[in-house]
Amino acid sequence: MTIYLKRGKDESLRRFHPWIFSGAIHHIDGAQEEGALARVLTADGDYIATGHWQIGSIAVRVLTFEDEAIDEAFWQRRLQAALEVRRAIGVADSPNNSTYRLVHGEGDHLPGLVIDIYGATAVVQAHSVGMHRCRNEVAQAVKTVMGDTVQHIFYKSETTLPFKAELGQENGFLLGGSPDDVAIENGLKFHIDWLRGQKTGFFVDQRDNRSLLEHYSKGRDILNMFCYTGGFSVYAMRGGARTVHSVDSSAKAIDLVNDNMELNFPGDNRHKAYAEDAFRFLQQMEEGSYDLIILDPPAFAKHKDALHNALKGYTRLNLRAFEKIRPGGILFTFSCSQAVSKDQFRMAIFTAAAQSGRRVRILHQLHQPADHPVNIYHPEGEYLKGLVLQVE
Ligand code: SAH
């Protein structure tokens, strides 16, 4: 199919923004099949981009600005380039690390596609109908580029594809079928539940921030709120924490934390996990129980219209931590809401600090790691932000 843009609507594409909104389209020639490849032309009929067409406000997700075929060689080139970046930052081909994001959507010029690597398993997630249709080509390219390091490819898009497209997609293996579920992050072992776990099974994006936490852990009493698989908790243990308490409202998450703890520190009784609501736990805990607290909640704002309440939520949550943390304590606090900007998040934390009356200093400003690159022309891809604060 061929898409003709309205006059003047090619400007953002000339700056390599990877989305075309439906309002920019003048008309479409050819069969309109959702997820199909579209050649996009300017009002003057000049080629400008090729991408996946989809019904909705984002009408085209651009795969390339070159007039090239989207074939086996294309997928291989894109994945090879993605792998080179992960090699350069030291997360791929490392004996110490087998857990990383190979493809991060727009950040790797592949809008709608996420691929996480867990040991010998690649978990592929499509967020667009076009990527769903290409899943077998993508899987083939993963196999070619990764060679023997990847033996299993699990496709997990049940919850990420647009509901209205009615694809009836079920999760399943495109290659192999791995019973082995242990992957290594910075030398620590984690069970990854890609079948039932959240996202692709693990939050790869906190790797660097967990490493930083490890350096702050020695001799401290640590509370890891919203712990999920216990990533921060396991690093805290290795860093020499005195005690580590992990909290998550999901009982399944608590089982995962306990399993991961047993895998890395069998029989070590410095750790305890609690299946409880975070707000309740913070409300009930005694003042001064902890001198390091991690707050890594789920996205409070999934959409822009939820922004106001989300900011209030961040303030409320952080206020509890400021009120109760031991003097001289360290707070690692995060937001993974894309709709919340770095400045808005900082303002929400500022408000909490001011309400608590404590003196607070910013020690680190954190973000997503380099295997979650941000396309500079697509700032929407920047979602994870965090602050490390010292509370006097
Ligand atoms: N810090 C984790 C990722 C956190 S994901 C990591 O490094 O991997 C968010 C987690 O918050 C989920 O596991 C979810 O079960 C939990 N959660 C959501 N609402 C909660 C609440 N009100 N109280 C406690 N945990 C909650």
PDB file of N, CA, C and O in Angstrom, residues 174-247:
ATOM      1  N   LEU A 174       8.441 -19.927  19.501  1.00  0.00           N
ATOM      2  CA  LEU A 174       8.625 -19.930  18.049  1.00  0.00           C
ATOM      3  C   LEU A 174       9.795 -20.839  17.700  1.00  0.00           C
ATOM      4  O   LEU A 174       9.965 -21.251  16.557  1.00  0.00           O
ATOM      5  N   LEU A 175      10.618 -21.111  18.691  1.00  0.00           N
ATOM      6  CA  LEU A 175      11.775 -21.996  18.493  1.00  0.00           C
ATOM      7  C   LEU A 175      12.088 -22.673  19.819  1.00  0.00           C
ATOM      8  O   LEU A 175      12.061 -22.030  20.867  1.00  0.00           O
ATOM      9  N   GLY A 176      12.412 -23.951  19.775  1.00  0.00           N
ATOM     10  CA  GLY A 176      12.799 -24.679  20.981  1.00  0.00           C
ATOM     11  C   GLY A 176      11.670 -24.751  21.982  1.00  0.00           C
ATOM     12  O   GLY A 176      10.494 -24.792  21.630  1.00  0.00           O
ATOM     13  N   GLY A 177      12.006 -24.724  23.276  1.00  0.00           N
ATOM     14  CA  GLY A 177      10.994 -24.836  24.332  1.00  0.00           C
ATOM     15  C   GLY A 177      11.763 -25.084  25.606  1.00  0.00           C
ATOM     16  O   GLY A 177      11.967 -26.221  25.997  1.00  0.00           O
ATOM     17  N   SER A 178      12.215 -23.998  26.221  1.00  0.00           N
ATOM     18  CA  SER A 178      13.215 -24.135  27.266  1.00  0.00           C
ATOM     19  C   SER A 178      12.653 -24.421  28.639  1.00  0.00           C
ATOM     20  O   SER A 178      11.822 -23.689  29.142  1.00  0.00           O
ATOM     21  N   PRO A 179      13.134 -25.482  29.283  1.00  0.00           N
ATOM     22  CA  PRO A 179      12.777 -25.708  30.672  1.00  0.00           C
ATOM     23  C   PRO A 179      13.740 -24.953  31.594  1.00  0.00           C
ATOM     24  O   PRO A 179      13.439 -24.711  32.749  1.00  0.00           O
ATOM     25  N   ASP A 180      14.892 -24.562  31.074  1.00  0.00           N
ATOM     26  CA  ASP A 180      15.915 -23.921  31.900  1.00  0.00           C
ATOM     27  C   ASP A 180      15.610 -22.440  32.034  1.00  0.00           C
ATOM     28  O   ASP A 180      15.557 -21.716  31.047  1.00  0.00           O
ATOM     29  N   ASP A 181      15.373 -21.995  33.250  1.00  0.00           N
ATOM     30  CA  ASP A 181      14.882 -20.625  33.404  1.00  0.00           C
ATOM     31  C   ASP A 181      15.804 -19.756  34.236  1.00  0.00           C
ATOM     32  O   ASP A 181      15.373 -18.777  34.807  1.00  0.00           O
ATOM     33  N   VAL A 182      17.078 -20.105  34.328  1.00  0.00           N
ATOM     34  CA  VAL A 182      17.975 -19.279  35.136  1.00  0.00           C
ATOM     35  C   VAL A 182      18.866 -18.428  34.240  1.00  0.00           C
ATOM     36  O   VAL A 182      19.481 -18.929  33.314  1.00  0.00           O
ATOM     37  N   ALA A 183      18.870 -17.123  34.491  1.00  0.00           N
ATOM     38  CA  ALA A 183      19.737 -16.222  33.735  1.00  0.00           C
ATOM     39  C   ALA A 183      20.634 -15.476  34.721  1.00  0.00           C
ATOM     40  O   ALA A 183      20.343 -15.418  35.921  1.00  0.00           O
ATOM     41  N   ILE A 184      21.730 -14.934  34.196  1.00  0.00           N
ATOM     42  CA  ILE A 184      22.708 -14.288  35.080  1.00  0.00           C
ATOM     43  C   ILE A 184      22.772 -12.791  34.799  1.00  0.00           C
ATOM     44  O   ILE A 184      22.880 -12.382  33.643  1.00  0.00           O
ATOM     45  N   GLU A 185      22.668 -12.001  35.860  1.00  0.00           N
ATOM     46  CA  GLU A 185      22.831 -10.556  35.729  1.00  0.00           C
ATOM     47  C   GLU A 185      23.965 -10.144  36.662  1.00  0.00           C
ATOM     48  O   GLU A 185      23.878 -10.339  37.872  1.00  0.00           O
ATOM     49  N   ASN A 186      25.011  -9.574  36.089  1.00  0.00           N
ATOM     50  CA  ASN A 186      26.188  -9.158  36.879  1.00  0.00           C
ATOM     51  C   ASN A 186      26.615 -10.245  37.877  1.00  0.00           C
ATOM     52  O   ASN A 186      26.910  -9.945  39.033  1.00  0.00           O
ATOM     53  N   GLY A 187      26.618 -11.491  37.433  1.00  0.00           N
ATOM     54  CA  GLY A 187      27.089 -12.576  38.280  1.00  0.00           C
ATOM     55  C   GLY A 187      26.060 -13.115  39.258  1.00  0.00           C
ATOM     56  O   GLY A 187      26.329 -14.100  39.953  1.00  0.00           O
ATOM     57  N   LEU A 188      24.881 -12.506  39.315  1.00  0.00           N
ATOM     58  CA  LEU A 188      23.824 -13.009  40.203  1.00  0.00           C
ATOM     59  C   LEU A 188      22.820 -13.812  39.381  1.00  0.00           C
ATOM     60  O   LEU A 188      22.582 -13.499  38.215  1.00  0.00           O
ATOM     61  N   LYS A 189      22.248 -14.846  40.022  1.00  0.00           N
ATOM     62  CA  LYS A 189      21.333 -15.719  39.270  1.00  0.00           C
ATOM     63  C   LYS A 189      19.877 -15.341  39.533  1.00  0.00           C
ATOM     64  O   LYS A 189      19.495 -15.043  40.666  1.00  0.00           O
ATOM     65  N   PHE A 190      19.093 -15.413  38.483  1.00  0.00           N
ATOM     66  CA  PHE A 190      17.650 -15.135  38.624  1.00  0.00           C
ATOM     67  C   PHE A 190      16.836 -16.155  37.844  1.00  0.00           C
ATOM     68  O   PHE A 190      17.149 -16.450  36.690  1.00  0.00           O
ATOM     69  N   HIS A 191      15.785 -16.687  38.497  1.00  0.00           N
ATOM     70  CA  HIS A 191      14.781 -17.463  37.774  1.00  0.00           C
ATOM     71  C   HIS A 191      13.965 -16.484  36.960  1.00  0.00           C
ATOM     72  O   HIS A 191      13.494 -15.481  37.504  1.00  0.00           O
ATOM     73  N   ILE A 192      13.778 -16.758  35.686  1.00  0.00           N
ATOM     74  CA  ILE A 192      12.954 -15.858  34.879  1.00  0.00           C
ATOM     75  C   ILE A 192      11.695 -16.614  34.461  1.00  0.00           C
ATOM     76  O   ILE A 192      11.780 -17.656  33.824  1.00  0.00           O
ATOM     77  N   ASP A 193      10.558 -16.052  34.837  1.00  0.00           N
ATOM     78  CA  ASP A 193       9.298 -16.706  34.496  1.00  0.00           C
ATOM     79  C   ASP A 193       8.697 -16.018  33.270  1.00  0.00           C
ATOM     80  O   ASP A 193       7.823 -15.178  33.376  1.00  0.00           O
ATOM     81  N   TRP A 194       9.212 -16.380  32.069  1.00  0.00           N
ATOM     82  CA  TRP A 194       8.707 -15.686  30.885  1.00  0.00           C
ATOM     83  C   TRP A 194       7.316 -16.165  30.512  1.00  0.00           C
ATOM     84  O   TRP A 194       6.606 -15.495  29.788  1.00  0.00           O
ATOM     85  N   LEU A 195       6.910 -17.320  31.046  1.00  0.00           N
ATOM     86  CA  LEU A 195       5.562 -17.810  30.746  1.00  0.00           C
ATOM     87  C   LEU A 195       4.502 -16.976  31.452  1.00  0.00           C
ATOM     88  O   LEU A 195       3.562 -16.503  30.845  1.00  0.00           O
ATOM     89  N   ARG A 196       4.690 -16.773  32.766  1.00  0.00           N
ATOM     90  CA  ARG A 196       3.649 -16.094  33.540  1.00  0.00           C
ATOM     91  C   ARG A 196       4.078 -14.741  34.096  1.00  0.00           C
ATOM     92  O   ARG A 196       3.248 -13.987  34.564  1.00  0.00           O
ATOM     93  N   GLY A 197       5.357 -14.428  34.048  1.00  0.00           N
ATOM     94  CA  GLY A 197       5.853 -13.210  34.697  1.00  0.00           C
ATOM     95  C   GLY A 197       5.380 -11.928  34.041  1.00  0.00           C
ATOM     96  O   GLY A 197       4.842 -11.939  32.927  1.00  0.00           O
ATOM     97  N   GLN A 198       5.591 -10.794  34.723  1.00  0.00           N
ATOM     98  CA  GLN A 198       5.234  -9.482  34.171  1.00  0.00           C
ATOM     99  C   GLN A 198       6.199  -9.120  33.052  1.00  0.00           C
ATOM    100  O   GLN A 198       7.344  -9.531  33.060  1.00  0.00           O
ATOM    101  N   LYS A 199       5.750  -8.286  32.141  1.00  0.00           N
ATOM    102  CA  LYS A 199       6.558  -7.845  30.996  1.00  0.00           C
ATOM    103  C   LYS A 199       7.129  -9.078  30.306  1.00  0.00           C
ATOM    104  O   LYS A 199       6.401 -10.010  30.052  1.00  0.00           O
ATOM    105  N   THR A 200       8.426  -9.091  30.031  1.00  0.00           N
ATOM    106  CA  THR A 200       8.971 -10.304  29.407  1.00  0.00           C
ATOM    107  C   THR A 200       9.478 -11.281  30.481  1.00  0.00           C
ATOM    108  O   THR A 200      10.139 -12.254  30.169  1.00  0.00           O
ATOM    109  N   GLY A 201       9.185 -11.014  31.752  1.00  0.00           N
ATOM    110  CA  GLY A 201       9.542 -11.939  32.819  1.00  0.00           C
ATOM    111  C   GLY A 201      10.449 -11.350  33.888  1.00  0.00           C
ATOM    112  O   GLY A 201      10.600 -11.912  34.966  1.00  0.00           O
ATOM    113  N   PHE A 202      11.062 -10.223  33.565  1.00  0.00           N
ATOM    114  CA  PHE A 202      12.055  -9.662  34.479  1.00  0.00           C
ATOM    115  C   PHE A 202      12.216  -8.191  34.119  1.00  0.00           C
ATOM    116  O   PHE A 202      11.991  -7.813  32.973  1.00  0.00           O
ATOM    117  N   PHE A 203      12.619  -7.362  35.093  1.00  0.00           N
ATOM    118  CA  PHE A 203      12.848  -5.950  34.770  1.00  0.00           C
ATOM    119  C   PHE A 203      14.333  -5.725  34.525  1.00  0.00           C
ATOM    120  O   PHE A 203      15.088  -5.452  35.442  1.00  0.00           O
ATOM    121  N   VAL A 204      14.713  -5.899  33.256  1.00  0.00           N
ATOM    122  CA  VAL A 204      16.118  -5.769  32.863  1.00  0.00           C
ATOM    123  C   VAL A 204      16.593  -4.333  33.046  1.00  0.00           C
ATOM    124  O   VAL A 204      17.783  -4.075  33.174  1.00  0.00           O
ATOM    125  N   ASP A 205      15.639  -3.395  33.025  1.00  0.00           N
ATOM    126  CA  ASP A 205      16.033  -1.978  32.968  1.00  0.00           C
ATOM    127  C   ASP A 205      16.640  -1.441  34.256  1.00  0.00           C
ATOM    128  O   ASP A 205      17.169  -0.337  34.271  1.00  0.00           O
ATOM    129  N   GLN A 206      16.580  -2.198  35.339  1.00  0.00           N
ATOM    130  CA  GLN A 206      17.143  -1.700  36.594  1.00  0.00           C
ATOM    131  C   GLN A 206      18.556  -2.229  36.861  1.00  0.00           C
ATOM    132  O   GLN A 206      19.096  -2.018  37.953  1.00  0.00           O
ATOM    133  N   ARG A 207      19.162  -2.897  35.880  1.00  0.00           N
ATOM    134  CA  ARG A 207      20.465  -3.540  36.112  1.00  0.00           C
ATOM    135  C   ARG A 207      21.503  -2.568  36.680  1.00  0.00           C
ATOM    136  O   ARG A 207      22.118  -2.829  37.711  1.00  0.00           O
ATOM    137  N   ASP A 208      21.720  -1.440  36.014  1.00  0.00           N
ATOM    138  CA  ASP A 208      22.764  -0.500  36.463  1.00  0.00           C
ATOM    139  C   ASP A 208      22.411   0.114  37.815  1.00  0.00           C
ATOM    140  O   ASP A 208      23.288   0.358  38.642  1.00  0.00           O
ATOM    141  N   ASN A 209      21.125   0.350  38.020  1.00  0.00           N
ATOM    142  CA  ASN A 209      20.702   0.971  39.281  1.00  0.00           C
ATOM    143  C   ASN A 209      20.828  -0.014  40.447  1.00  0.00           C
ATOM    144  O   ASN A 209      21.115   0.372  41.576  1.00  0.00           O
ATOM    145  N   ARG A 210      20.623  -1.304  40.150  1.00  0.00           N
ATOM    146  CA  ARG A 210      20.828  -2.329  41.186  1.00  0.00           C
ATOM    147  C   ARG A 210      22.304  -2.395  41.557  1.00  0.00           C
ATOM    148  O   ARG A 210      22.664  -2.572  42.724  1.00  0.00           O
ATOM    149  N   SER A 211      23.159  -2.259  40.555  1.00  0.00           N
ATOM    150  CA  SER A 211      24.608  -2.279  40.801  1.00  0.00           C
ATOM    151  C   SER A 211      25.007  -1.132  41.719  1.00  0.00           C
ATOM    152  O   SER A 211      25.810  -1.306  42.631  1.00  0.00           O
ATOM    153  N   LEU A 212      24.440   0.024  41.474  1.00  0.00           N
ATOM    154  CA  LEU A 212      24.729   1.191  42.308  1.00  0.00           C
ATOM    155  C   LEU A 212      24.264   0.931  43.742  1.00  0.00           C
ATOM    156  O   LEU A 212      24.960   1.224  44.710  1.00  0.00           O
ATOM    157  N   LEU A 213      23.071   0.356  43.863  1.00  0.00           N
ATOM    158  CA  LEU A 213      22.509   0.044  45.190  1.00  0.00           C
ATOM    159  C   LEU A 213      23.454  -0.875  45.967  1.00  0.00           C
ATOM    160  O   LEU A 213      23.649  -0.698  47.167  1.00  0.00           O
ATOM    161  N   GLU A 214      24.052  -1.802  45.247  1.00  0.00           N
ATOM    162  CA  GLU A 214      24.955  -2.758  45.907  1.00  0.00           C
ATOM    163  C   GLU A 214      26.055  -2.000  46.661  1.00  0.00           C
ATOM    164  O   GLU A 214      26.413  -2.358  47.779  1.00  0.00           O
ATOM    165  N   HIS A 215      26.556  -0.910  46.048  1.00  0.00           N
ATOM    166  CA  HIS A 215      27.640  -0.143  46.673  1.00  0.00           C
ATOM    167  C   HIS A 215      27.203   0.584  47.939  1.00  0.00           C
ATOM    168  O   HIS A 215      28.032   0.961  48.753  1.00  0.00           O
ATOM    169  N   TYR A 216      25.918   0.805  48.076  1.00  0.00           N
ATOM    170  CA  TYR A 216      25.412   1.524  49.250  1.00  0.00           C
ATOM    171  C   TYR A 216      24.957   0.563  50.359  1.00  0.00           C
ATOM    172  O   TYR A 216      24.461   1.010  51.386  1.00  0.00           O
ATOM    173  N   SER A 217      25.073  -0.741  50.112  1.00  0.00           N
ATOM    174  CA  SER A 217      24.361  -1.694  50.978  1.00  0.00           C
ATOM    175  C   SER A 217      25.083  -2.087  52.260  1.00  0.00           C
ATOM    176  O   SER A 217      24.451  -2.517  53.220  1.00  0.00           O
ATOM    177  N   LYS A 218      26.368  -1.971  52.283  1.00  0.00           N
ATOM    178  CA  LYS A 218      27.159  -2.532  53.395  1.00  0.00           C
ATOM    179  C   LYS A 218      26.668  -2.062  54.767  1.00  0.00           C
ATOM    180  O   LYS A 218      26.552  -0.867  55.029  1.00  0.00           O
ATOM    181  N   GLY A 219      26.335  -3.040  55.601  1.00  0.00           N
ATOM    182  CA  GLY A 219      25.972  -2.752  56.991  1.00  0.00           C
ATOM    183  C   GLY A 219      24.618  -2.078  57.197  1.00  0.00           C
ATOM    184  O   GLY A 219      24.282  -1.697  58.311  1.00  0.00           O
ATOM    185  N   ARG A 220      23.846  -1.966  56.109  1.00  0.00           N
ATOM    186  CA  ARG A 220      22.575  -1.237  56.258  1.00  0.00           C
ATOM    187  C   ARG A 220      21.375  -2.174  56.424  1.00  0.00           C
ATOM    188  O   ARG A 220      21.402  -3.327  55.992  1.00  0.00           O
ATOM    189  N   ASP A 221      20.316  -1.618  57.012  1.00  0.00           N
ATOM    190  CA  ASP A 221      19.017  -2.302  57.088  1.00  0.00           C
ATOM    191  C   ASP A 221      18.183  -1.773  55.932  1.00  0.00           C
ATOM    192  O   ASP A 221      17.857  -0.584  55.892  1.00  0.00           O
ATOM    193  N   ILE A 222      17.850  -2.675  55.012  1.00  0.00           N
ATOM    194  CA  ILE A 222      17.310  -2.249  53.718  1.00  0.00           C
ATOM    195  C   ILE A 222      15.871  -2.720  53.514  1.00  0.00           C
ATOM    196  O   ILE A 222      15.535  -3.866  53.801  1.00  0.00           O
ATOM    197  N   LEU A 223      15.057  -1.806  53.017  1.00  0.00           N
ATOM    198  CA  LEU A 223      13.679  -2.145  52.662  1.00  0.00           C
ATOM    199  C   LEU A 223      13.512  -1.994  51.157  1.00  0.00           C
ATOM    200  O   LEU A 223      13.720  -0.909  50.605  1.00  0.00           O
ATOM    201  N   ASN A 224      13.142  -3.097  50.486  1.00  0.00           N
ATOM    202  CA  ASN A 224      12.933  -3.060  49.031  1.00  0.00           C
ATOM    203  C   ASN A 224      11.439  -3.156  48.750  1.00  0.00           C
ATOM    204  O   ASN A 224      10.848  -4.230  48.778  1.00  0.00           O
ATOM    205  N   MET A 225      10.831  -2.008  48.468  1.00  0.00           N
ATOM    206  CA  MET A 225       9.390  -1.924  48.215  1.00  0.00           C
ATOM    207  C   MET A 225       9.085  -2.217  46.750  1.00  0.00           C
ATOM    208  O   MET A 225       9.802  -1.720  45.885  1.00  0.00           O
ATOM    209  N   PHE A 226       7.994  -2.910  46.480  1.00  0.00           N
ATOM    210  CA  PHE A 226       7.623  -3.279  45.097  1.00  0.00           C
ATOM    211  C   PHE A 226       8.737  -4.151  44.510  1.00  0.00           C
ATOM    212  O   PHE A 226       9.256  -3.886  43.424  1.00  0.00           O
ATOM    213  N   CYS A 227       9.111  -5.196  45.252  1.00  0.00           N
ATOM    214  CA  CYS A 227      10.348  -5.924  44.938  1.00  0.00           C
ATOM    215  C   CYS A 227      10.240  -6.823  43.714  1.00  0.00           C
ATOM    216  O   CYS A 227      11.255  -7.182  43.132  1.00  0.00           O
ATOM    217  N   TYR A 228       9.042  -7.241  43.328  1.00  0.00           N
ATOM    218  CA  TYR A 228       8.830  -8.211  42.237  1.00  0.00           C
ATOM    219  C   TYR A 228       9.766  -9.419  42.376  1.00  0.00           C
ATOM    220  O   TYR A 228       9.647 -10.151  43.343  1.00  0.00           O
ATOM    221  N   THR A 229      10.716  -9.638  41.470  1.00  0.00           N
ATOM    222  CA  THR A 229      11.570 -10.834  41.564  1.00  0.00           C
ATOM    223  C   THR A 229      12.708 -10.665  42.576  1.00  0.00           C
ATOM    224  O   THR A 229      13.547 -11.559  42.707  1.00  0.00           O
ATOM    225  N   GLY A 230      12.757  -9.486  43.210  1.00  0.00           N
ATOM    226  CA  GLY A 230      13.778  -9.278  44.244  1.00  0.00           C
ATOM    227  C   GLY A 230      15.138  -8.860  43.704  1.00  0.00           C
ATOM    228  O   GLY A 230      16.167  -9.068  44.359  1.00  0.00           O
ATOM    229  N   GLY A 231      15.160  -8.274  42.533  1.00  0.00           N
ATOM    230  CA  GLY A 231      16.427  -7.852  41.925  1.00  0.00           C
ATOM    231  C   GLY A 231      17.266  -7.005  42.879  1.00  0.00           C
ATOM    232  O   GLY A 231      18.414  -7.351  43.193  1.00  0.00           O
ATOM    233  N   PHE A 232      16.681  -5.925  43.377  1.00  0.00           N
ATOM    234  CA  PHE A 232      17.444  -5.041  44.275  1.00  0.00           C
ATOM    235  C   PHE A 232      17.860  -5.789  45.551  1.00  0.00           C
ATOM    236  O   PHE A 232      18.943  -5.568  46.074  1.00  0.00           O
ATOM    237  N   SER A 233      16.985  -6.687  46.030  1.00  0.00           N
ATOM    238  CA  SER A 233      17.270  -7.381  47.297  1.00  0.00           C
ATOM    239  C   SER A 233      18.501  -8.271  47.176  1.00  0.00           C
ATOM    240  O   SER A 233      19.340  -8.329  48.084  1.00  0.00           O
ATOM    241  N   VAL A 234      18.615  -8.969  46.052  1.00  0.00           N
ATOM    242  CA  VAL A 234      19.732  -9.896  45.872  1.00  0.00           C
ATOM    243  C   VAL A 234      21.053  -9.122  45.781  1.00  0.00           C
ATOM    244  O   VAL A 234      22.064  -9.507  46.378  1.00  0.00           O
ATOM    245  N   TYR A 235      21.037  -7.995  45.086  1.00  0.00           N
ATOM    246  CA  TYR A 235      22.242  -7.149  45.019  1.00  0.00           C
ATOM    247  C   TYR A 235      22.599  -6.605  46.411  1.00  0.00           C
ATOM    248  O   TYR A 235      23.764  -6.497  46.770  1.00  0.00           O
ATOM    249  N   ALA A 236      21.568  -6.225  47.177  1.00  0.00           N
ATOM    250  CA  ALA A 236      21.808  -5.686  48.518  1.00  0.00           C
ATOM    251  C   ALA A 236      22.495  -6.738  49.396  1.00  0.00           C
ATOM    252  O   ALA A 236      23.411  -6.431  50.166  1.00  0.00           O
ATOM    253  N   MET A 237      22.075  -7.990  49.264  1.00  0.00           N
ATOM    254  CA  MET A 237      22.678  -9.080  50.031  1.00  0.00           C
ATOM    255  C   MET A 237      24.154  -9.213  49.670  1.00  0.00           C
ATOM    256  O   MET A 237      25.011  -9.335  50.537  1.00  0.00           O
ATOM    257  N   ARG A 238      24.438  -9.173  48.356  1.00  0.00           N
ATOM    258  CA  ARG A 238      25.835  -9.318  47.943  1.00  0.00           C
ATOM    259  C   ARG A 238      26.667  -8.126  48.409  1.00  0.00           C
ATOM    260  O   ARG A 238      27.854  -8.246  48.686  1.00  0.00           O
ATOM    261  N   GLY A 239      26.011  -6.968  48.493  1.00  0.00           N
ATOM    262  CA  GLY A 239      26.716  -5.764  48.945  1.00  0.00           C
ATOM    263  C   GLY A 239      26.980  -5.741  50.450  1.00  0.00           C
ATOM    264  O   GLY A 239      27.563  -4.788  50.951  1.00  0.00           O
ATOM    265  N   GLY A 240      26.514  -6.748  51.162  1.00  0.00           N
ATOM    266  CA  GLY A 240      26.830  -6.823  52.593  1.00  0.00           C
ATOM    267  C   GLY A 240      25.818  -6.148  53.503  1.00  0.00           C
ATOM    268  O   GLY A 240      26.163  -5.702  54.610  1.00  0.00           O
ATOM    269  N   ALA A 241      24.560  -6.111  53.080  1.00  0.00           N
ATOM    270  CA  ALA A 241      23.513  -5.515  53.926  1.00  0.00           C
ATOM    271  C   ALA A 241      23.409  -6.280  55.245  1.00  0.00           C
ATOM    272  O   ALA A 241      23.684  -7.479  55.300  1.00  0.00           O
ATOM    273  N   ARG A 242      22.986  -5.558  56.298  1.00  0.00           N
ATOM    274  CA  ARG A 242      22.777  -6.229  57.583  1.00  0.00           C
ATOM    275  C   ARG A 242      21.492  -7.040  57.528  1.00  0.00           C
ATOM    276  O   ARG A 242      21.462  -8.221  57.868  1.00  0.00           O
ATOM    277  N   THR A 243      20.406  -6.382  57.093  1.00  0.00           N
ATOM    278  CA  THR A 243      19.150  -7.093  56.860  1.00  0.00           C
ATOM    279  C   THR A 243      18.516  -6.549  55.575  1.00  0.00           C
ATOM    280  O   THR A 243      18.732  -5.390  55.220  1.00  0.00           O
ATOM    281  N   VAL A 244      17.745  -7.408  54.901  1.00  0.00           N
ATOM    282  CA  VAL A 244      17.019  -6.966  53.707  1.00  0.00           C
ATOM    283  C   VAL A 244      15.575  -7.440  53.832  1.00  0.00           C
ATOM    284  O   VAL A 244      15.330  -8.641  54.022  1.00  0.00           O
ATOM    285  N   HIS A 245      14.628  -6.506  53.743  1.00  0.00           N
ATOM    286  CA  HIS A 245      13.211  -6.873  53.733  1.00  0.00           C
ATOM    287  C   HIS A 245      12.624  -6.519  52.369  1.00  0.00           C
ATOM    288  O   HIS A 245      12.775  -5.403  51.885  1.00  0.00           O
ATOM    289  N   SER A 246      11.941  -7.498  51.753  1.00  0.00           N
ATOM    290  CA  SER A 246      11.342  -7.296  50.426  1.00  0.00           C
ATOM    291  C   SER A 246       9.828  -7.284  50.577  1.00  0.00           C
ATOM    292  O   SER A 246       9.267  -8.143  51.263  1.00  0.00           O
ATOM    293  N   VAL A 247       9.173  -6.327  49.922  1.00  0.00           N
ATOM    294  CA  VAL A 247       7.708  -6.221  50.022  1.00  0.00           C
ATOM    295  C   VAL A 247       7.093  -6.140  48.633  1.00  0.00           C
ATOM    296  O   VAL A 247       7.558  -5.386  47.781  1.00  0.00           O
TER     297      VAL A 247
END
